[in-house]
Tab-separated table of C-alpha atoms in Angstrom:
chain	number	residue	atom	x	y	z
A	1	MET	CA	0.000	0.000	0.000
A	2	ARG	CA	2.824	2.394	0.933
A	3	SER	CA	4.604	1.692	-2.386
A	4	HIS	CA	1.366	2.297	-4.332
A	5	VAL	CA	0.912	5.725	-2.704
A	6	ARG	CA	4.564	6.681	-3.128
A	7	HIS	CA	4.566	6.065	-6.884
A	8	HIS	CA	1.069	7.388	-7.791
A	9	LEU	CA	1.199	11.045	-9.016
A	10	LEU	CA	-2.502	11.953	-8.481
A	11	ILE	CA	-2.559	10.573	-4.960
A	12	ASN	CA	0.640	12.455	-4.153
A	13	VAL	CA	-0.832	15.729	-5.536
A	14	LEU	CA	-4.006	15.347	-3.465
A	15	MET	CA	-2.068	14.484	-0.308
A	16	ASN	CA	0.309	17.412	-0.812
A	17	VAL	CA	-2.664	19.791	-1.271
A	18	VAL	CA	-4.057	18.537	2.036
A	19	TYR	CA	-0.679	18.867	3.823
A	20	ALA	CA	-0.032	22.348	2.379
A	21	GLY	CA	-3.570	23.489	3.189
A	22	LEU	CA	-3.316	22.215	6.754
A	23	PHE	CA	-0.078	24.120	7.205
A	24	TRP	CA	-0.845	27.448	5.535
A	25	LEU	CA	-4.552	27.784	6.216
A	26	THR	CA	-4.183	27.114	9.925
A	27	LEU	CA	-1.489	29.756	10.523
A	28	PRO	CA	-2.698	32.647	12.743
A	29	GLY	CA	-3.034	36.078	11.158
A	30	SER	CA	-0.159	37.414	13.279
A	31	ALA	CA	2.232	35.243	11.200
A	32	PHE	CA	1.691	37.385	8.126
A	33	ARG	CA	3.625	40.693	8.179
A	34	SER	CA	3.943	41.261	4.413
A	35	GLY	CA	2.011	43.951	2.627
A	36	ASP	CA	0.183	41.277	0.636
A	37	SER	CA	-3.101	39.914	1.824
A	38	GLN	CA	-3.151	36.778	3.961
A	39	LEU	CA	-5.004	34.845	1.234
A	40	THR	CA	-2.419	35.729	-1.410
A	41	ILE	CA	0.437	34.537	0.799
A	42	GLU	CA	-1.419	31.300	1.626
A	43	ILE	CA	-1.991	30.549	-2.069
A	44	GLN	CA	1.665	31.312	-2.899
A	45	GLY	CA	2.812	29.073	-0.055
A	46	ILE	CA	0.601	26.200	-1.167
A	47	LEU	CA	1.782	26.512	-4.780
A	48	LEU	CA	5.443	26.624	-3.718
A	49	TYR	CA	4.942	23.547	-1.547
A	50	MET	CA	3.267	21.755	-4.475
A	51	ILE	CA	6.141	22.609	-6.859
A	52	ILE	CA	8.764	21.361	-4.407
A	53	ALA	CA	6.762	18.224	-3.557
A	54	THR	CA	6.204	17.410	-7.244
A	55	GLY	CA	9.932	17.798	-7.954
A	56	VAL	CA	10.722	15.519	-5.038
A	57	PHE	CA	8.131	13.011	-6.353
A	58	TYR	CA	9.703	12.824	-9.822
A	59	GLY	CA	13.226	12.727	-8.423
A	60	TRP	CA	12.397	9.950	-5.987
A	61	ASN	CA	10.601	7.857	-8.613
A	62	GLY	CA	13.441	8.352	-11.099
A	63	MET	CA	15.972	7.033	-8.585
A	64	SER	CA	13.620	4.202	-7.642
A	65	ALA	CA	13.156	3.167	-11.303
A	66	SER	CA	16.921	3.317	-11.855
A	67	ARG	CA	17.510	1.189	-8.780
A	68	LYS	CA	14.902	-1.359	-9.929
A	69	LYS	CA	16.457	-1.514	-13.390
A	70	THR	CA	19.891	-2.103	-11.863
A	71	GLN	CA	18.441	-4.835	-9.659
A	72	GLN	CA	16.781	-6.478	-12.660
A	73	ILE	CA	20.011	-6.391	-14.687
A	74	THR	CA	21.906	-7.842	-11.734
A	75	LYS	CA	19.308	-10.569	-11.319
A	76	ILE	CA	19.462	-11.454	-15.018
A	77	ALA	CA	23.244	-11.711	-14.784
A	78	ASN	CA	23.221	-13.676	-11.535
A	79	TYR	CA	20.189	-15.957	-11.948
A	80	ASP	CA	19.047	-18.271	-14.700
A	81	THR	CA	15.811	-16.873	-16.139
A	82	LEU	CA	14.229	-20.307	-16.705
A	83	THR	CA	14.988	-22.196	-13.494
A	84	HIS	CA	15.969	-19.322	-11.132
A	85	ALA	CA	19.091	-21.221	-10.125
A	86	LYS	CA	22.234	-19.140	-9.746
A	87	SER	CA	23.988	-18.479	-13.061
A	88	TYR	CA	27.266	-19.682	-14.552
A	89	SER	CA	28.872	-16.260	-14.038
A	90	LEU	CA	27.859	-16.235	-10.376
A	91	TYR	CA	29.228	-19.768	-10.017
A	92	HIS	CA	32.663	-18.554	-11.145
A	93	LYS	CA	32.633	-15.696	-8.650
A	94	GLU	CA	31.209	-17.527	-5.636
A	95	SER	CA	33.066	-20.811	-6.132
A	96	ALA	CA	36.347	-18.869	-6.190
A	97	GLU	CA	35.275	-17.125	-2.968
A	98	MET	CA	34.398	-20.505	-1.390
A	99	PHE	CA	37.829	-21.846	-2.321
A	100	ALA	CA	39.559	-18.734	-0.959
A	101	THR	CA	37.666	-19.175	2.326
A	102	TYR	CA	38.698	-22.838	2.417
A	103	ARG	CA	42.374	-21.906	1.950
A	104	ARG	CA	42.160	-19.182	4.604
A	105	THR	CA	40.194	-21.093	7.264
A	106	GLN	CA	40.970	-24.729	6.334
A	107	LYS	CA	37.276	-25.509	6.764
A	108	PRO	CA	36.226	-28.276	4.323
A	109	LEU	CA	34.674	-27.569	0.932
A	110	THR	CA	32.882	-30.129	-1.263
A	111	MET	CA	31.689	-29.558	-4.834
A	112	VAL	CA	29.087	-31.599	-6.718
A	113	GLU	CA	28.609	-31.654	-10.491
A	114	LEU	CA	25.433	-33.211	-11.885
A	115	ASP	CA	23.361	-33.381	-15.013
A	116	VAL	CA	19.934	-34.662	-16.014
A	117	ASP	CA	20.065	-38.129	-17.574
A	118	HIS	CA	18.989	-38.555	-21.207
A	119	PHE	CA	17.967	-34.892	-21.430
A	120	LYS	CA	18.663	-34.688	-25.168
A	121	VAL	CA	16.311	-37.609	-25.722
A	122	VAL	CA	13.576	-35.916	-23.657
A	123	ASN	CA	13.955	-32.749	-25.745
A	124	ASP	CA	13.934	-34.637	-29.045
A	125	GLN	CA	11.139	-37.046	-28.166
A	126	TYR	CA	8.747	-34.810	-26.228
A	127	GLY	CA	9.782	-31.286	-27.207
A	128	HIS	CA	11.526	-28.352	-25.540
A	129	LEU	CA	8.491	-27.379	-23.460
A	130	LEU	CA	8.684	-30.646	-21.536
A	131	GLY	CA	12.467	-30.299	-21.412
A	132	ASN	CA	12.049	-26.897	-19.759
A	133	GLN	CA	9.518	-28.384	-17.347
A	134	VAL	CA	12.019	-31.086	-16.393
A	135	LEU	CA	14.749	-28.512	-15.681
A	136	ILE	CA	12.408	-26.343	-13.596
A	137	LEU	CA	11.253	-29.364	-11.582
A	138	VAL	CA	14.807	-30.608	-11.002
A	139	VAL	CA	15.984	-27.200	-9.763
A	140	ALA	CA	12.966	-26.722	-7.485
A	141	THR	CA	13.529	-30.204	-6.010
A	142	LEU	CA	17.253	-29.632	-5.454
A	143	GLN	CA	16.691	-26.199	-3.893
A	144	ASP	CA	14.135	-27.649	-1.472
A	145	CYS	CA	16.608	-30.388	-0.519
A	146	LEU	CA	19.454	-27.947	0.057
A	147	LYS	CA	17.276	-25.589	2.141
A	148	TYR	CA	16.587	-28.544	4.435
A	149	TYR	CA	20.233	-28.263	5.520
A	150	GLY	CA	20.330	-24.448	5.789
A	151	ASP	CA	21.206	-21.489	3.606
A	152	GLU	CA	24.926	-22.196	3.034
A	153	TYR	CA	24.539	-24.689	0.186
A	154	GLN	CA	24.279	-23.133	-3.283
A	155	LEU	CA	22.954	-24.440	-6.608
A	156	TYR	CA	24.192	-23.131	-9.977
A	157	ARG	CA	23.120	-23.838	-13.537
A	158	THR	CA	26.367	-24.074	-15.493
A	159	GLY	CA	25.059	-25.449	-18.799
A	160	GLY	CA	21.972	-26.761	-20.581
A	161	GLU	CA	21.196	-29.662	-18.230
A	162	GLU	CA	24.359	-29.317	-16.141
A	163	PHE	CA	24.496	-27.971	-12.582
A	164	MET	CA	26.990	-27.430	-9.772
A	165	ILE	CA	26.331	-27.542	-6.030
A	166	GLY	CA	28.692	-25.838	-3.601
A	167	LEU	CA	28.819	-27.318	-0.087
A	168	PRO	CA	31.031	-25.049	2.065
A	169	ASN	CA	32.082	-26.184	5.548
A	170	THR	CA	31.212	-29.757	4.516
A	171	ASP	CA	33.505	-32.755	4.085
A	172	LEU	CA	32.768	-35.899	2.034
A	173	LYS	CA	31.355	-37.792	5.009
A	174	GLN	CA	28.849	-34.996	5.598
A	175	ALA	CA	28.238	-34.396	1.888
A	176	VAL	CA	27.255	-37.927	0.848
A	177	PRO	CA	23.936	-37.963	2.806
A	178	VAL	CA	23.085	-34.546	1.321
A	179	VAL	CA	23.858	-35.712	-2.218
A	180	ARG	CA	22.025	-38.987	-1.707
A	181	ARG	CA	18.917	-37.128	-0.484
A	182	CYS	CA	19.016	-34.857	-3.557
A	183	TRP	CA	19.395	-37.892	-5.818
A	184	GLU	CA	16.479	-39.703	-4.172
A	185	LYS	CA	14.137	-36.698	-4.236
A	186	VAL	CA	14.738	-36.104	-7.952
A	187	ARG	CA	14.053	-39.791	-8.684
A	188	GLN	CA	10.632	-39.399	-7.074
A	189	GLN	CA	9.610	-36.683	-9.539
A	190	VAL	CA	7.577	-37.350	-12.692
A	191	CYS	CA	6.779	-35.045	-15.606
A	192	HIS	CA	3.700	-35.766	-17.686
A	193	TYR	CA	3.417	-35.560	-21.464
A	194	ASP	CA	-0.109	-36.318	-22.695
A	195	ASP	CA	-0.796	-39.701	-21.079
A	196	GLN	CA	2.870	-40.608	-20.580
A	197	ALA	CA	4.781	-40.293	-17.321
A	198	VAL	CA	8.403	-39.282	-17.894
A	199	LYS	CA	10.733	-40.343	-15.089
A	200	ILE	CA	13.629	-38.073	-14.124
A	201	THR	CA	17.044	-39.183	-12.911
A	202	ILE	CA	20.369	-37.431	-12.433
A	203	SER	CA	24.023	-38.469	-12.451
A	204	LEU	CA	26.392	-36.884	-9.944
A	205	GLY	CA	30.141	-36.511	-9.381
A	206	VAL	CA	31.449	-35.448	-5.958
A	207	SER	CA	34.866	-34.234	-4.784
A	208	GLN	CA	36.322	-32.391	-1.795
A	209	ALA	CA	38.978	-29.683	-1.901
A	210	ILE	CA	42.399	-30.930	-0.803
A	211	GLU	CA	45.583	-29.207	0.308
A	212	THR	CA	47.374	-29.599	-3.033
A	213	ASP	CA	44.578	-27.889	-5.024
A	214	ALA	CA	45.788	-24.651	-6.603
A	215	SER	CA	42.304	-23.396	-7.462
A	216	ILE	CA	38.642	-24.371	-7.535
A	217	GLU	CA	39.253	-25.747	-11.047
A	218	ASN	CA	41.160	-28.680	-9.520
A	219	VAL	CA	38.124	-29.611	-7.433
A	220	TYR	CA	35.828	-29.149	-10.438
A	221	LYS	CA	38.032	-31.433	-12.575
A	222	ARG	CA	37.765	-34.307	-10.074
A	223	ALA	CA	33.993	-33.829	-9.750
A	224	ASP	CA	33.707	-33.771	-13.553
A	225	ASP	CA	35.754	-36.977	-13.875
A	226	SER	CA	33.494	-38.635	-11.294
A	227	LEU	CA	30.388	-37.491	-13.174
A	228	TYR	CA	31.818	-39.102	-16.321
A	229	ILE	CA	32.206	-42.388	-14.403
A	230	SER	CA	28.578	-42.145	-13.210
A	231	LYS	CA	27.475	-41.896	-16.844
A	232	GLN	CA	29.749	-44.754	-17.843
A	233	ASN	CA	28.177	-46.928	-15.141
A	234	GLY	CA	24.712	-46.450	-16.607
A	235	ARG	CA	23.826	-42.980	-15.246
A	236	ASP	CA	21.391	-42.483	-12.320
A	237	THR	CA	24.475	-42.912	-10.126
A	238	ILE	CA	26.544	-41.038	-7.530
A	239	THR	CA	30.343	-41.226	-7.880
A	240	VAL	CA	32.638	-39.871	-5.164
A	241	ASN	CA	36.276	-39.300	-6.160
A	242	GLY	CA	36.079	-41.990	-8.854
A	243	LYS	CA	34.187	-44.585	-6.789
A	244	SER	CA	30.527	-45.143	-7.713
A	245	LEU	CA	28.098	-45.755	-4.886
A	246	GLN	CA	25.768	-48.727	-5.329
A	247	VAL	CA	22.625	-46.653	-4.975
A	248	LYS	CA	20.629	-47.710	-8.023
A	249	GLN	CA	17.171	-48.920	-6.967
A	250	GLU	CA	14.742	-51.372	-8.530
A	251	THR	CA	12.637	-48.562	-9.985
A	252	VAL	CA	14.107	-48.259	-13.465
A	253	THR	CA	13.244	-46.314	-16.567
A	254	VAL	CA	12.474	-47.891	-19.925
A	255	SER	CA	16.077	-47.493	-21.015
A	256	ASP	CA	17.456	-49.488	-18.072
A	257	ASP	CA	16.416	-52.985	-19.231
A	258	TYR	CA	17.852	-52.598	-22.724
A	259	ALA	CA	20.538	-50.255	-24.034
A	260	PHE	CA	22.904	-49.946	-26.952
A	261	PHE	CA	26.551	-50.179	-25.929
A	262	VAL	CA	29.233	-48.659	-28.129
A	263	GLN	CA	32.591	-50.041	-29.246
A	264	GLY	CA	34.948	-48.218	-31.573
A	265	ILE	CA	36.188	-49.332	-34.980
A	266	TYR	CA	39.704	-48.093	-35.711
A	267	ASP	CA	41.901	-47.433	-38.726
A	268	ASP	CA	45.221	-49.024	-37.802
A	269	THR	CA	47.073	-47.344	-40.682
A	270	THR	CA	46.705	-43.849	-39.213
A	271	ASP	CA	48.838	-42.260	-36.538
A	272	GLY	CA	47.266	-43.016	-33.194
A	273	GLU	CA	44.837	-45.525	-34.773
A	274	ALA	CA	41.970	-43.110	-35.432
A	275	ARG	CA	38.417	-44.068	-34.483
A	276	ILE	CA	36.422	-44.088	-37.722
A	277	ARG	CA	33.087	-45.555	-36.641
A	278	ASN	CA	31.097	-46.742	-33.612
A	279	GLU	CA	29.464	-50.166	-33.499
A	280	LEU	CA	26.305	-50.313	-31.386
A	281	THR	CA	25.368	-53.639	-29.807
A	282	LEU	CA	22.166	-54.214	-27.863
A	283	HIS	CA	22.676	-55.192	-24.218
A	284	TYR	CA	20.290	-56.412	-21.524
A	285	HIS	CA	20.340	-55.396	-17.852
A	286	ASP	CA	20.203	-58.534	-15.696
A	287	ARG	CA	18.589	-57.481	-12.421
A	288	LYS	CA	19.750	-60.593	-10.576
A	289	THR	CA	23.420	-59.814	-11.157
A	290	ASN	CA	22.926	-56.050	-11.675
A	291	LYS	CA	25.128	-56.307	-14.761
A	292	TRP	CA	24.790	-55.633	-18.478
A	293	ARG	CA	25.320	-58.429	-21.018
A	294	PRO	CA	24.880	-58.763	-24.783
A	295	ILE	CA	21.307	-59.507	-25.796
A	296	GLN	CA	20.178	-63.017	-26.631
A	297	GLN	CA	17.678	-63.623	-29.419
A	298	ASN	CA	14.987	-64.968	-27.048
A	299	GLU	CA	15.213	-61.781	-24.950
A	300	LEU	CA	14.035	-59.619	-27.848
A	301	LYS	CA	10.407	-60.759	-27.569
A	302	ASN	CA	9.441	-57.904	-25.228
A	303	LEU	CA	11.260	-55.262	-27.255
A	304	SER	CA	8.979	-53.544	-29.761
A	305	ILE	CA	10.267	-51.832	-32.903
A	306	ASP	CA	9.222	-48.449	-31.442
A	307	ARG	CA	11.213	-49.071	-28.289
A	308	LEU	CA	14.178	-50.391	-30.265
A	309	PHE	CA	14.361	-47.190	-32.291
A	310	ARG	CA	13.964	-45.003	-29.194
A	311	LEU	CA	17.024	-46.746	-27.756
A	312	LEU	CA	18.901	-46.374	-31.040
A	313	LYS	CA	18.114	-42.669	-31.213
A	314	GLU	CA	19.107	-42.200	-27.572
A	315	ALA	CA	22.466	-43.873	-28.131
A	316	THR	CA	23.168	-41.985	-31.346
A	317	VAL	CA	22.485	-38.487	-29.996
A	318	ASN	CA	24.906	-39.171	-27.134
A	319	LEU	CA	27.801	-40.120	-29.415
A	320	VAL	CA	30.602	-37.686	-30.125
A	321	LEU	CA	31.419	-39.451	-33.417
A	322	GLN	CA	28.031	-40.040	-35.024
A	323	ARG	CA	29.167	-42.649	-37.544
A	324	VAL	CA	27.240	-45.737	-36.569
A	325	GLN	CA	27.563	-49.447	-37.345
A	326	LEU	CA	24.591	-51.599	-36.344
A	327	PRO	CA	24.539	-55.434	-36.272
A	328	MET	CA	21.204	-56.866	-37.480
A	329	SER	CA	19.654	-60.319	-37.492
A	330	SER	CA	18.464	-61.745	-40.812
A	331	GLN	CA	14.870	-61.392	-39.608
A	332	ASP	CA	15.251	-57.657	-38.914
A	333	PHE	CA	17.351	-57.001	-42.022
A	334	PHE	CA	14.664	-58.339	-44.366
A	335	ASN	CA	11.772	-56.839	-42.367
A	336	PRO	CA	10.252	-54.021	-44.508
A	337	GLU	CA	9.115	-52.132	-41.405
A	338	VAL	CA	12.646	-52.116	-39.933
A	339	SER	CA	14.090	-51.035	-43.291
A	340	LYS	CA	11.533	-48.224	-43.523
A	341	ARG	CA	12.266	-47.003	-39.985
A	342	LEU	CA	16.036	-47.107	-40.534
A	343	THR	CA	15.647	-45.119	-43.737
A	344	ALA	CA	13.554	-42.480	-41.946
A	345	PHE	CA	16.055	-42.378	-39.074
A	346	MET	CA	19.007	-41.944	-41.443
A	347	ARG	CA	17.288	-39.091	-43.266
A	348	SER	CA	16.046	-37.312	-40.134
A	349	ALA	CA	17.763	-34.368	-38.458
A	350	ASP	CA	18.614	-36.661	-35.521
A	351	GLY	CA	20.093	-39.364	-37.726
A	352	PRO	CA	23.796	-40.279	-37.701
A	353	GLU	CA	26.384	-38.864	-40.050
A	354	THR	CA	26.844	-42.326	-41.579
A	355	LEU	CA	25.079	-45.629	-40.953
A	356	THR	CA	26.366	-49.133	-41.708
A	357	VAL	CA	24.263	-52.221	-41.011
A	358	VAL	CA	25.941	-55.593	-40.478
A	359	LEU	CA	23.912	-58.607	-41.628
A	360	MET	CA	24.817	-61.252	-39.064
A	361	ARG	CA	23.769	-64.252	-41.129
A	362	LEU	CA	22.719	-64.640	-44.751
A	363	SER	CA	19.651	-66.642	-45.742
A	364	ALA	CA	19.964	-68.310	-49.150
A	365	SER	CA	16.258	-67.873	-49.931
A	366	ALA	CA	16.049	-64.206	-48.920
A	367	PRO	CA	15.634	-61.435	-51.571
A	368	LEU	CA	19.178	-60.193	-50.988
A	369	GLN	CA	19.659	-57.913	-53.971
A	370	ASN	CA	16.415	-55.957	-53.464
A	371	ALA	CA	17.020	-55.565	-49.713
A	372	VAL	CA	20.591	-54.295	-50.144
A	373	HIS	CA	19.468	-51.959	-52.914
A	374	SER	CA	16.797	-50.379	-50.678
A	375	TYR	CA	19.343	-49.724	-47.925
A	376	ARG	CA	21.792	-48.189	-50.364
A	377	LEU	CA	19.121	-45.844	-51.711
A	378	ALA	CA	18.804	-44.511	-48.170
A	379	GLY	CA	22.567	-43.938	-47.956
A	380	ILE	CA	23.080	-46.954	-45.675
A	381	ASP	CA	26.069	-49.252	-46.267
A	382	VAL	CA	25.611	-53.014	-45.853
A	383	VAL	CA	28.330	-55.291	-44.457
A	384	LEU	CA	28.079	-59.082	-44.164
A	385	ASP	CA	29.367	-60.929	-41.112
A	386	VAL	CA	31.134	-64.005	-42.502
A	387	THR	CA	32.336	-65.433	-39.178
A	388	LYS	CA	29.995	-68.437	-39.439
A	389	CYS	CA	29.725	-68.570	-43.212
A	390	ASP	CA	29.101	-72.133	-44.438
A	391	ALA	CA	29.824	-73.649	-47.868
A	392	GLU	CA	26.309	-73.018	-49.178
A	393	MET	CA	26.454	-69.365	-48.161
A	394	TYR	CA	29.833	-69.020	-49.830
A	395	LYS	CA	28.399	-70.330	-53.122
A	396	THR	CA	25.681	-67.658	-52.929
A	397	LEU	CA	28.276	-64.986	-52.259
A	398	ASP	CA	30.551	-66.209	-55.029
A	399	LYS	CA	27.757	-65.685	-57.566
A	400	THR	CA	26.808	-62.232	-56.345
A	401	HIS	CA	28.335	-60.074	-53.642
A	402	PRO	CA	26.353	-56.822	-53.333
A	403	PHE	CA	27.865	-55.882	-49.986
A	404	ASP	CA	29.947	-52.823	-49.117
A	405	GLY	CA	32.243	-54.841	-46.880
A	406	LEU	CA	32.787	-58.008	-44.844
A	407	LYS	CA	33.256	-58.538	-41.133
A	408	TYR	CA	35.043	-61.394	-39.371
A	409	THR	CA	35.027	-61.764	-35.566
A	410	LEU	CA	37.793	-63.607	-33.734
A	411	PRO	CA	36.542	-65.999	-31.020
A	412	SER	CA	36.552	-64.924	-27.368
A	413	SER	CA	38.962	-67.642	-26.266
A	414	ASP	CA	42.292	-67.577	-24.461
A	415	ASP	CA	43.380	-70.739	-26.300
A	416	LEU	CA	46.222	-69.628	-28.579
A	417	GLY	CA	45.573	-72.505	-30.979
A	418	ILE	CA	41.933	-71.527	-31.458
A	419	ARG	CA	42.845	-67.904	-32.050
A	420	ALA	CA	45.656	-68.846	-34.487
A	421	ARG	CA	43.221	-70.935	-36.572
A	422	ALA	CA	40.747	-68.035	-36.490
A	423	LEU	CA	43.422	-65.676	-37.814
A	424	LEU	CA	44.044	-68.054	-40.737
A	425	GLU	CA	40.290	-68.032	-41.469
A	426	ALA	CA	40.263	-64.237	-41.236
A	427	GLN	CA	43.182	-64.126	-43.666
A	428	LYS	CA	41.181	-66.250	-46.138
A	429	TRP	CA	38.250	-63.827	-45.986
A	430	HIS	CA	40.648	-60.907	-46.305
A	431	THR	CA	41.904	-62.365	-49.577
A	432	GLN	CA	38.316	-62.834	-50.770
A	433	ALA	CA	37.424	-59.257	-49.861
A	434	MET	CA	40.371	-58.017	-51.884
A	435	ASP	CA	39.148	-60.062	-54.891
A	436	TRP	CA	35.741	-58.415	-54.562
A	437	ALA	CA	37.343	-54.981	-54.019
A	438	ILE	CA	35.569	-54.377	-50.695
A	439	PRO	CA	37.042	-53.767	-47.211
A	440	ILE	CA	36.974	-56.213	-44.298
A	441	ILE	CA	36.559	-55.479	-40.574
A	442	ILE	CA	38.431	-57.748	-38.164
A	443	SER	CA	36.624	-57.723	-34.821
A	444	GLY	CA	37.531	-59.314	-31.496
A	445	ILE	CA	41.099	-57.929	-31.430
A	446	THR	CA	42.512	-58.337	-27.897
A	447	THR	CA	46.306	-58.085	-28.187
A	448	ARG	CA	48.951	-55.914	-29.800
A	449	SER	CA	50.290	-58.944	-31.695
A	450	GLU	CA	46.918	-59.329	-33.432
A	451	VAL	CA	47.031	-55.661	-34.431
A	452	GLU	CA	50.534	-56.181	-35.819
A	453	TRP	CA	49.335	-59.274	-37.738
A	454	ALA	CA	46.542	-57.204	-39.317
A	455	GLN	CA	49.039	-54.534	-40.280
A	456	THR	CA	51.043	-57.093	-42.262
A	457	GLN	CA	47.967	-57.898	-44.365
A	458	VAL	CA	47.496	-55.659	-47.385
A	459	LYS	CA	44.648	-53.156	-46.975
A	460	ILE	CA	43.311	-54.455	-43.638
A	461	HIS	CA	42.783	-51.260	-41.715
A	462	GLN	CA	39.437	-51.626	-39.882
A	463	LEU	CA	39.852	-53.259	-36.478
A	464	SER	CA	37.793	-53.436	-33.290
A	465	GLY	CA	37.849	-55.300	-29.998
A	466	ASP	CA	38.627	-55.072	-26.309
A	467	PHE	CA	42.223	-54.123	-27.144
A	468	TYR	CA	40.821	-50.675	-27.999
A	469	GLY	CA	38.268	-50.646	-25.166
A	470	ALA	CA	35.363	-52.825	-24.010
A	471	PRO	CA	31.789	-51.968	-25.089
A	472	ALA	CA	30.287	-49.249	-22.886
A	473	LEU	CA	27.287	-46.966	-22.771
A	474	PRO	CA	27.790	-43.969	-25.071
A	475	MET	CA	29.016	-40.776	-23.459
A	476	ILE	CA	27.460	-37.345	-23.987
A	477	GLY	CA	29.825	-35.275	-26.107
């Protein structure tokens, strides 16, 4: 009410008329000694009072408006306009101050980096409005959790779906319950899109400042490395100084039962063996062992084509190198619906830069030429896996070989004799590929000696296997 009166011109004029009238009109006649009449002096006094009061009114309101504008500019600079979390610029300032206080007082300081899991997929699948709703809900939940412990803990939005939490005067032992509570509260939240409930989870990396840290950036780097490990372990995880806590609960999202893991394919002829493509293999999350393993054919019965392509899109958008190789069963390869969906995916804005499908086994009666032709029209290369190629299949291939390449996988055995025989078989297929003028991929490479063997073979330059890194969930670039 007071602010409304102070800034309203008409009300101020009326009030000033009343105040001036009360002052001048109630003065006794003895107060007027001028030659002018008492009425003239009273009118002049009232007018003078009104002029001064009006000037004060405009001056006061001008300063007030300027102050409000400065406050608004400061708020825009210091707070994220969407979520109202503290901004990236304020994070830089206040985190440096927290670190300076830590160095001066030796009181502990813990930093937490986190981001929203699968946020790109939420944006792409449901739209940016739901994505914004997710961010707002996550921030509100985290702020409520932090307020539970007092006003010291600060939340900052440092990127699209990335946040930092500063926990001054808090060591790791004290921080873990705080972080765990934040993690649990976010997991309880649900955003709704039409009739679908979208679960929200976050991945977190935690680190405490130590004596050898030169700046807050050292603490941030360890928290960032721990966040990376949380993502590598399937997301929805807390990692403290490189060690992930076993906090994942039975409530899982759609993506937790099945996921595409990524393994690189490398060109061994380049310096540093450059990664040229990523092979995606479908894995299944075994709840009994709480581990991921490659999918078995009988476990695909509950996986619809829609869900399969959601998982494929999710994996692809999280790849840094979006050149994708996808193994396919004969049933899926010759399925017109799968071919249609892959074509649409390849041509979409979210599709990969390149896409290669690997036919795992060839059926002699299948319409091979037409199927390969349809994939090629969509800009999709087709590679045949010849690891288990029998004599009848070889006859079919010898008559016509429409493929863009071959793939041979070495067996997962420690028996040197078995692996030596497999290398001889791979060498045979390498010779055949050269006759057909197509490349060959040698998969299952586990040792440097196998890499060196491949390098002695003319034109073998596409290799993959655990030697270069085991299959893992794709990382956000």
